[in-house]
CSV table of C-alpha atoms in Angstrom, one decimal:
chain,number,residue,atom,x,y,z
M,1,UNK,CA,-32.7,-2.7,-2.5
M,2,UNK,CA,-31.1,-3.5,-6.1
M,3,UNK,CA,-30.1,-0.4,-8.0
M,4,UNK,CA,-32.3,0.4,-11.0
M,5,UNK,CA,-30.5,-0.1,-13.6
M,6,UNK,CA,-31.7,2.7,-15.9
M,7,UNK,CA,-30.6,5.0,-12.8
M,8,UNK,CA,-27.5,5.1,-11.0
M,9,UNK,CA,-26.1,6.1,-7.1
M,10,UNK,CA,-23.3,7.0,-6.5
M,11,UNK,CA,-22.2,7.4,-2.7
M,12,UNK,CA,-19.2,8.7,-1.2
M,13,UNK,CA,-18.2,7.1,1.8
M,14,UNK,CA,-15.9,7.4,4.3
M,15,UNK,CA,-14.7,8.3,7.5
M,16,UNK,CA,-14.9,12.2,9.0
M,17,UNK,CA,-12.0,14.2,8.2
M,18,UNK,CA,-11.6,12.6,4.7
M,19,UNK,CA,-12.8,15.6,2.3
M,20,UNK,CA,-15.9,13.6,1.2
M,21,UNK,CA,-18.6,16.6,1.9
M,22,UNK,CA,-15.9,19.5,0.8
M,23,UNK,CA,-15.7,17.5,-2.6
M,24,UNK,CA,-19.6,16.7,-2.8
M,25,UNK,CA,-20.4,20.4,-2.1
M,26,UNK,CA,-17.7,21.9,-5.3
M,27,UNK,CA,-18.9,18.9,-7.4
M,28,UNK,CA,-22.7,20.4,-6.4
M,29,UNK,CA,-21.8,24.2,-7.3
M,30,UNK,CA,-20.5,23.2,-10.5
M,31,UNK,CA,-21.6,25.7,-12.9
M,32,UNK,CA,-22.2,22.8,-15.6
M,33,UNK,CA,-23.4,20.0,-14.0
M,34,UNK,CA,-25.7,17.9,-16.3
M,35,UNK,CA,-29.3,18.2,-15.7
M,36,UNK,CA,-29.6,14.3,-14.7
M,37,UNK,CA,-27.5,14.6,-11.8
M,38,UNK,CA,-29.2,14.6,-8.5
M,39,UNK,CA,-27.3,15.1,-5.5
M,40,UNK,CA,-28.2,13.9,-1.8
M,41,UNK,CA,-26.2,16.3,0.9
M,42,UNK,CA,-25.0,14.2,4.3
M,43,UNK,CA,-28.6,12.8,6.6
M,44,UNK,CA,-26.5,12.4,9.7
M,45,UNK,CA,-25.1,15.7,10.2
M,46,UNK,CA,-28.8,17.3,9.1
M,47,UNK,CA,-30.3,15.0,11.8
M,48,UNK,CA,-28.4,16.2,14.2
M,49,UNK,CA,-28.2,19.6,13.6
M,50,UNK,CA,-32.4,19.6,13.6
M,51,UNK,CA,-33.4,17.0,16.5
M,52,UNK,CA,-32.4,15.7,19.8
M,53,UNK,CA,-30.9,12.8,18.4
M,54,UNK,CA,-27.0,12.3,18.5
M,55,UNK,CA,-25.3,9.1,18.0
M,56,UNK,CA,-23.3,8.7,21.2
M,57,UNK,CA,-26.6,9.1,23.7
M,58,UNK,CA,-29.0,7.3,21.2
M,59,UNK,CA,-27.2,5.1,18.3
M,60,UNK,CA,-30.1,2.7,17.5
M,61,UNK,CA,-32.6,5.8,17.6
M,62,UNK,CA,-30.3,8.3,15.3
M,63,UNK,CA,-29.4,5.1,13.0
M,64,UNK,CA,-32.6,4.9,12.5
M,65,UNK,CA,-33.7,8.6,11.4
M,66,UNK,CA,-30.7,8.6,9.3
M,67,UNK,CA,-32.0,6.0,6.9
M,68,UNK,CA,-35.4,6.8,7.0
M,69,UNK,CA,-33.8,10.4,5.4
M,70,UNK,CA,-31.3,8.9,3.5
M,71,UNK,CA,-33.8,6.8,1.9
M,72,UNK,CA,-36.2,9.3,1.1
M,73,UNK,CA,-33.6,11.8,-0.3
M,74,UNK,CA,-32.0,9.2,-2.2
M,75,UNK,CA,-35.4,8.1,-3.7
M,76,UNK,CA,-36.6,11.9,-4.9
M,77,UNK,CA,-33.2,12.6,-6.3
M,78,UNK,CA,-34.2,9.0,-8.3
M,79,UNK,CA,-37.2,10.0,-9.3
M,80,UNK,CA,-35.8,13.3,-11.0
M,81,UNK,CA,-32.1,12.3,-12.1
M,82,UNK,CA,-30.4,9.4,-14.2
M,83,UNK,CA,-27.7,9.9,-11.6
M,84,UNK,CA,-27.4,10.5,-8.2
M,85,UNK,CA,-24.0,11.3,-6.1
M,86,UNK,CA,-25.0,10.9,-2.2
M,87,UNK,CA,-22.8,12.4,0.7
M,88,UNK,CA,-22.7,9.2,2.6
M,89,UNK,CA,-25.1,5.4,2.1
M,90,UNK,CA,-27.6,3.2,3.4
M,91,UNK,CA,-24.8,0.7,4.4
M,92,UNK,CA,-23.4,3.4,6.7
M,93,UNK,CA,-25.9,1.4,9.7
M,94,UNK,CA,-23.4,-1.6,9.6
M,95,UNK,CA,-20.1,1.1,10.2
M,96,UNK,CA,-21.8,2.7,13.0
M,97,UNK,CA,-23.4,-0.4,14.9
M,98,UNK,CA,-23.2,-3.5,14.9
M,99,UNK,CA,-24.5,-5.9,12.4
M,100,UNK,CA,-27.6,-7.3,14.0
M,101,UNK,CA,-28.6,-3.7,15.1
M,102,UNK,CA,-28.0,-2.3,11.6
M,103,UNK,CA,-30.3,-5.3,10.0
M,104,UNK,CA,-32.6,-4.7,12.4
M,105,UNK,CA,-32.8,-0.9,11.3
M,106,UNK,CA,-33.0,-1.6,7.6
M,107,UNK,CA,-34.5,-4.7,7.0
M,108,UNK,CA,-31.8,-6.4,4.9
M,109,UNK,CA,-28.4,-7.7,4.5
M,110,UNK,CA,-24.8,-5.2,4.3
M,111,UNK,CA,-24.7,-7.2,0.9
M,112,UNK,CA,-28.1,-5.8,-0.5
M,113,UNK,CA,-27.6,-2.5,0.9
M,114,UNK,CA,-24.5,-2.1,-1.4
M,115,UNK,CA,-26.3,-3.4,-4.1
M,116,UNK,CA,-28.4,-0.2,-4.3
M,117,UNK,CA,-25.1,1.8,-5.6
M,118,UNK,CA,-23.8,2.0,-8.9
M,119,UNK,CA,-20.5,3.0,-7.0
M,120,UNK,CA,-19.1,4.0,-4.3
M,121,UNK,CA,-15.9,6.5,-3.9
M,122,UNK,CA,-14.2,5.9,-0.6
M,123,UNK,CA,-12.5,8.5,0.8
M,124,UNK,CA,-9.2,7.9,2.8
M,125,UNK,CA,-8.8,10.1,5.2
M,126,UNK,CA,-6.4,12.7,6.3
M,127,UNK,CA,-4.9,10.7,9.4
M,128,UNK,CA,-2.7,13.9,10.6
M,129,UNK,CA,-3.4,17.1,12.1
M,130,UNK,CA,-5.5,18.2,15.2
M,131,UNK,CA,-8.1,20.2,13.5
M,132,UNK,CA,-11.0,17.1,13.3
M,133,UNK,CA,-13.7,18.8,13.4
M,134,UNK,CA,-12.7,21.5,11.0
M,135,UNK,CA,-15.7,22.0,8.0
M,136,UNK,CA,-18.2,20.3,10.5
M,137,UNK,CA,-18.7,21.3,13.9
M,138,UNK,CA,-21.4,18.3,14.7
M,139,UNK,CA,-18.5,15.6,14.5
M,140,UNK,CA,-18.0,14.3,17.7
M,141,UNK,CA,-14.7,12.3,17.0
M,142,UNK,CA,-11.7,13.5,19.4
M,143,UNK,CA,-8.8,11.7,18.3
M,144,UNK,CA,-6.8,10.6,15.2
M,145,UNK,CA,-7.6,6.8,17.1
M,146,UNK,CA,-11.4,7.0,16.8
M,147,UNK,CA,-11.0,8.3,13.5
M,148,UNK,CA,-9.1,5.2,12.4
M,149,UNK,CA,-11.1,2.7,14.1
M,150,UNK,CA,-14.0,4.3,12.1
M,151,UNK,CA,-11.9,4.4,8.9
M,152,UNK,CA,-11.3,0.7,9.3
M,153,UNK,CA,-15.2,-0.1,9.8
M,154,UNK,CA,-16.1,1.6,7.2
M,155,UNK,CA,-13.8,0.6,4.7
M,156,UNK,CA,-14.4,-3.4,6.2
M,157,UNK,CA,-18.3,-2.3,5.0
M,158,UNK,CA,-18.6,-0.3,1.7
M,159,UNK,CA,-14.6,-1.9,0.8
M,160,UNK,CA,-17.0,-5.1,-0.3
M,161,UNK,CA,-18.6,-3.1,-3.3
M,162,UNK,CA,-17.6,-4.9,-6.4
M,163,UNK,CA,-16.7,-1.0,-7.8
M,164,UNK,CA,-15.3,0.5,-5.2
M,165,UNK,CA,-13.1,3.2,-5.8
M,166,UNK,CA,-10.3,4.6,-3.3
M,167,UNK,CA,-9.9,8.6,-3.4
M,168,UNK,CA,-6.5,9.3,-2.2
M,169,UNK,CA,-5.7,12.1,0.0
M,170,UNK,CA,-4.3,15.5,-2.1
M,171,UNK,CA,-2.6,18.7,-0.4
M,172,UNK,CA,-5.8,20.6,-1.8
M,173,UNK,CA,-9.5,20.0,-2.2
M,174,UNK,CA,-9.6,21.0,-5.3
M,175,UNK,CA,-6.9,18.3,-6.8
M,176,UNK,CA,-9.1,16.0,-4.8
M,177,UNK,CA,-12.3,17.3,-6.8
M,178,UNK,CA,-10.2,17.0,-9.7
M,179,UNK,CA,-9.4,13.6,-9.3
M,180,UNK,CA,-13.0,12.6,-9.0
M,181,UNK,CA,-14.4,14.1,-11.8
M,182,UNK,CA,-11.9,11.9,-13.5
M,183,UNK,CA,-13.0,9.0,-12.2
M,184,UNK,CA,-17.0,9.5,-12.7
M,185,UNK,CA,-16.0,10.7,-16.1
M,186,UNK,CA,-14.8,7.4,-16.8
M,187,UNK,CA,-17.7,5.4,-15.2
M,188,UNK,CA,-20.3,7.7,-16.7
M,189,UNK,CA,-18.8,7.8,-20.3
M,190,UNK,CA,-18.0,11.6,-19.8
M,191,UNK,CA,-21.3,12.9,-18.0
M,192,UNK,CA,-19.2,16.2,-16.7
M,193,UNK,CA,-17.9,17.6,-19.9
M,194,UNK,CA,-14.3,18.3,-19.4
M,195,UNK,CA,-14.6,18.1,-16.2
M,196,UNK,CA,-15.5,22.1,-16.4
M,197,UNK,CA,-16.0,23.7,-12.6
């Protein structure tokens, strides 16, 4: 699972309720986004939006069809792009069950799933507020609890990359998108010129 050096990934990870997918989505609709950036939009919520599957009746099951997607999407957007920025990872597996499960599922080690990204921007997430759910109605967190025992999973997973960078919360999603650009501006030697929207 080692990244391809000539190519890059990207993945944004995180908990629900950070901003992750709002940020993916503007960076996506960008009107001048270089032609070698790929992007790869969220497998989960896809998955269960177009199959039986759901992660609280099935987690080993809907783990599964989640990388299987995530792999393939992240593989075309490869073959076509330099760069690739993914809404969510492959190391996701070890956040949402437990490690032997996950290993099972993918074959390898939390270490050489991470390997496979260039970098990863972790998302902190908005810990206040009652509307959860709001910007995706497939989320199936209740509380601010779950959400940070999820946050703490995941960020005990993809907080191991070697270049991992934290995306602090902003009042707007736009200063959030701003403060990305920034930051793959500086690890992609100024891929998004100016950082124009």
């Amino acid at each position: 699972m080692e990244q391809n050096v000539e190519k890059k990934i990207i993945a944004f990870a995180g908990t629900a309720h950070s901003g992750k997918s709002a940020v993916w989505e503007l960076l996506k609709s960008m009107e001048r986004v270089p032609r070698d950036i790929g992007f790869v939009g969220e497998a989960a919520t896809d998955i269960m939006n177009t199959t039986n599957l759901h992660p609280l009746i099935n987690p080993i099951a809907f783990q599964e069809a989640v990388k299987i997607l995530q792999y393939e999407r992240e593989e075309t957007q490869l073959r076509e792009n330099k760069i690739v920025i993914s809404d969510r990872g492959l190391a996701d597996a070890y956040v949402f069950l437990d490690a032997s499960d996950a290993e099972n599922i993918v074959g390898c080690s939390v270490e050489a799933l991470l390997d496979r990204y260039y970098a990863v921007f972790f998302f902190m997430p908005y810990l206040s507020g009652d509307h959860i759910t709001d910007g995706n109605q497939q989320r199936y967190e209740t509380s601010m609890e779950e959400l940070l025992v999820q946050f703490e999973k995941s960020y005990a997973v993809w907080g191991r990359h070697k270049n991992m960078i934290p995306i602090p919360t902003f009042d707007t999603v736009e200063h959030r998108k701003d403060y990305v650009l920034s930051k793959l501006n500086q690890i992609l030697d100024n891929a998004f010129q100016d950082g124009v929207a």
